[in-house]
Coordinates of C-alpha atoms in Angstrom, one line a residue:
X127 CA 0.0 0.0 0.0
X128 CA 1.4 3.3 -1.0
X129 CA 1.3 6.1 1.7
X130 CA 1.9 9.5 -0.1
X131 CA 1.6 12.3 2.8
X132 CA 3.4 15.3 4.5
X133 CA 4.5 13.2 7.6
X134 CA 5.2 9.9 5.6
X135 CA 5.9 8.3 1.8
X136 CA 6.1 4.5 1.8
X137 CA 6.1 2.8 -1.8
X138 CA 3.9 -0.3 -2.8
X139 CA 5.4 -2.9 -1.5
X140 CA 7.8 -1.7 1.3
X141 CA 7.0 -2.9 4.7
X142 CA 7.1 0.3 7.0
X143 CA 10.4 1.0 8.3
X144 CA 8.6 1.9 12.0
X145 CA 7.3 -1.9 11.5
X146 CA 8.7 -4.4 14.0
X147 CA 7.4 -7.9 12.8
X148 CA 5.0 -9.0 16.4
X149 CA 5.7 -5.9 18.0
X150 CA 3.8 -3.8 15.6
X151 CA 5.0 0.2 15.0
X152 CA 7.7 1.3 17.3
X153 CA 7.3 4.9 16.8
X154 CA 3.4 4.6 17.9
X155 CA 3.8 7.6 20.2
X156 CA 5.2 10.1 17.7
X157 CA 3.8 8.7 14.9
X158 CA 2.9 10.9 11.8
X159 CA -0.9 12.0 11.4
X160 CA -1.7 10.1 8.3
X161 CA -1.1 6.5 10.5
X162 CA -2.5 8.1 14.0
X163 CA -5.6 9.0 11.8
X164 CA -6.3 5.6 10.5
X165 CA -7.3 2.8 12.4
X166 CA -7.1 -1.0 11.6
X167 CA -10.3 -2.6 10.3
X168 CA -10.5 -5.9 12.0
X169 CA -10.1 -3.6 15.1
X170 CA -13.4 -2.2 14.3
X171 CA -15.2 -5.9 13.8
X172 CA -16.0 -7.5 16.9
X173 CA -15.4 -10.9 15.6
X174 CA -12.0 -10.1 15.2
X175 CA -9.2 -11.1 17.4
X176 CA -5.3 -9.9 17.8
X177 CA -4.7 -12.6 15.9
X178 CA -5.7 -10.6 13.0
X179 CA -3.8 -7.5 13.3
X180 CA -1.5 -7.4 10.1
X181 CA 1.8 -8.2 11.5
X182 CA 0.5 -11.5 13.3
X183 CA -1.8 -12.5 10.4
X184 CA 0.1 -11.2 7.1
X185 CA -3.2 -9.9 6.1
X186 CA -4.2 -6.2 6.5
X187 CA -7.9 -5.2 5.8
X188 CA -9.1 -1.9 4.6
X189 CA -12.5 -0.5 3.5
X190 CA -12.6 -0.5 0.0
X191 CA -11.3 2.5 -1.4
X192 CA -13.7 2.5 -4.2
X193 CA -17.5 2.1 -4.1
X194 CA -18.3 -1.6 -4.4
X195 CA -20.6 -3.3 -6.8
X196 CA -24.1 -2.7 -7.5
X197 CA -26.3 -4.3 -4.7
X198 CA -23.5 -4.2 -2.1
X199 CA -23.4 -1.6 0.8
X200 CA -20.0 -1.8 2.0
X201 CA -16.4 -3.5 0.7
X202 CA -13.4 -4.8 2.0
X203 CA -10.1 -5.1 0.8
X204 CA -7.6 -7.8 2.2
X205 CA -3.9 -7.1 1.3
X206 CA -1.4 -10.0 1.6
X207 CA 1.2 -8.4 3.4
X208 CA 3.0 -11.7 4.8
X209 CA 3.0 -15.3 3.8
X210 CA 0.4 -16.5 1.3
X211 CA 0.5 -19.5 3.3
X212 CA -2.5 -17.7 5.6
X213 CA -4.9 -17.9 2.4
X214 CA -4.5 -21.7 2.3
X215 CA -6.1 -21.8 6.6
X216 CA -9.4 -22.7 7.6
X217 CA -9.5 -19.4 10.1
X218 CA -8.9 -17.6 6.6
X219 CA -11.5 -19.0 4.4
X220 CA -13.8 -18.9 7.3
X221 CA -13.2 -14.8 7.6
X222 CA -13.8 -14.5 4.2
X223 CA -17.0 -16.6 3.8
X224 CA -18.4 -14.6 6.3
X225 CA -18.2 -11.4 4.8
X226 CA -20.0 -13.3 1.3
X227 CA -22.6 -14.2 3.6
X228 CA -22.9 -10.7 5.0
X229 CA -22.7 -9.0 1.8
X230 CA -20.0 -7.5 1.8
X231 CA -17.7 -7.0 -1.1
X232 CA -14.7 -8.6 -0.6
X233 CA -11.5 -7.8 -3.0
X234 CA -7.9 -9.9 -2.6
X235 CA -5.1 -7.4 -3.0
X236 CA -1.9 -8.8 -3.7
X237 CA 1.2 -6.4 -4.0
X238 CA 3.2 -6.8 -7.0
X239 CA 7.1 -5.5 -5.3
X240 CA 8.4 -2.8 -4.7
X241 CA 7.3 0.3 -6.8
X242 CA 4.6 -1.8 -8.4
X243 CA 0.8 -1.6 -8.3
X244 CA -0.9 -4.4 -6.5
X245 CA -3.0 -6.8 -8.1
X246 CA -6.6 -7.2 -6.7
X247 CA -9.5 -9.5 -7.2
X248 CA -12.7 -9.1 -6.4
X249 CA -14.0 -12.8 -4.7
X250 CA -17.6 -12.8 -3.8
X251 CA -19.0 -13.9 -7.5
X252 CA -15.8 -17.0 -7.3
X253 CA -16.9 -18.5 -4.2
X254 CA -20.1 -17.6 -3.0
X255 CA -21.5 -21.0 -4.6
X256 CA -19.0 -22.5 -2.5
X257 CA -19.6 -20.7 0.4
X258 CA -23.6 -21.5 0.3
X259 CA -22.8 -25.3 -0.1
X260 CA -20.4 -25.0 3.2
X261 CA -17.7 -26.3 1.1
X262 CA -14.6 -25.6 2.9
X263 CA -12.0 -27.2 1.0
X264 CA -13.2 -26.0 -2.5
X265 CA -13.5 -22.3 -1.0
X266 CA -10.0 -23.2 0.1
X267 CA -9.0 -24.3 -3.3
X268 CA -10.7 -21.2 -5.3
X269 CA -8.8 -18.6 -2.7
X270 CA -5.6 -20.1 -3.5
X271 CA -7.0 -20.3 -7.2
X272 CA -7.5 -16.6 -7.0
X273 CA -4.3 -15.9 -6.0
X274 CA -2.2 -17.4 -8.1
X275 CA -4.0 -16.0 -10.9
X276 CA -3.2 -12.6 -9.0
X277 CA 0.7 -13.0 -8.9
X278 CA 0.5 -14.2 -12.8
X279 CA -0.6 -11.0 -14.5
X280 CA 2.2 -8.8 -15.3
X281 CA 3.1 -6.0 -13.1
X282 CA 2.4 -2.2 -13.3
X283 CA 5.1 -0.1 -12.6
X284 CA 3.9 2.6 -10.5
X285 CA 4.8 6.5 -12.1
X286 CA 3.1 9.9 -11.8
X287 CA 1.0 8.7 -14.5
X288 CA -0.3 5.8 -13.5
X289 CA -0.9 7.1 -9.9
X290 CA -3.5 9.8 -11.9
X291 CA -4.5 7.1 -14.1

């Protein structure tokens, strides 16, 4: 995820240098105003333990920065920022069916490198069949589908005019 602000610029790609893998952001006190104005998504869902903050899970969740499909109020976007190996769990598939159920939009974002757009996928349409038939092991097998269809498209390199593309 690009951060592009007056306290902070982070390219696609880069984890955070403030970042300490299980300890989270070690500047949290001083922090600029772009991160101390944004809060964590799964901290907003009840359902959602610590287990799913981004530097335990590898996923970070984000409202969907665009508005989602017709006949769908709200939209979430979950970025693979660690192992892919978390898309191939049961507590994974499980998150993710539950937003389908809830009709929530859900996109897979998977960065690209660094300096690259991200690749993203929208889900609900691929595996809500699955979902309704409580199939765990194909929703399992389309996620993991979806990704690697994700990390086969050809990267974007990101410039000025592809940011105001």
């Amino acid at each position: 995820m690009a951060i592009l602000d007056d306290g902070m610029h982070k390219l696609p790609g880069v984890t955070c240098s403030h970042c300490s893998l299980g300890q989270g952001c070690v500047i949290y006190t001083t922090r600029p105003n772009v991160c101390r104005d944004y809060y964590c998504l799964w901290r907003s869902l009840p359902e959602m333990d610590e287990t799913w903050r981004p530097d335990m899970s590898g996923i970070m969740m984000i409202p969907t920065d665009t508005p989602p499909p017709p006949g769908y109020l709200f939209g979430v976007t979950l970025i693979l920022t660690g192992s892919p190996d978390i898309l191939r769990t049961d507590k994974f598939a499980g998150m993710l069916a539950g937003f389908v159920e809830s009709e929530t939009a859900v996109y897979l974002d998977v960065p690209q490198g660094v300096g690259l757009f991200s690749h993203r996928s929208f889900l609900n349409d691929q595996l809500a069949p699955a979902i309704a038939a409580r199939d765990l092991p194909a929703v399992k097998a389309l996620i993991w589908s979806c990704f690697e269809a994700l990390v086969a498209k050809p990267a974007v390199k990101l410039t000025a005019d592809t940011v105001k593309a």
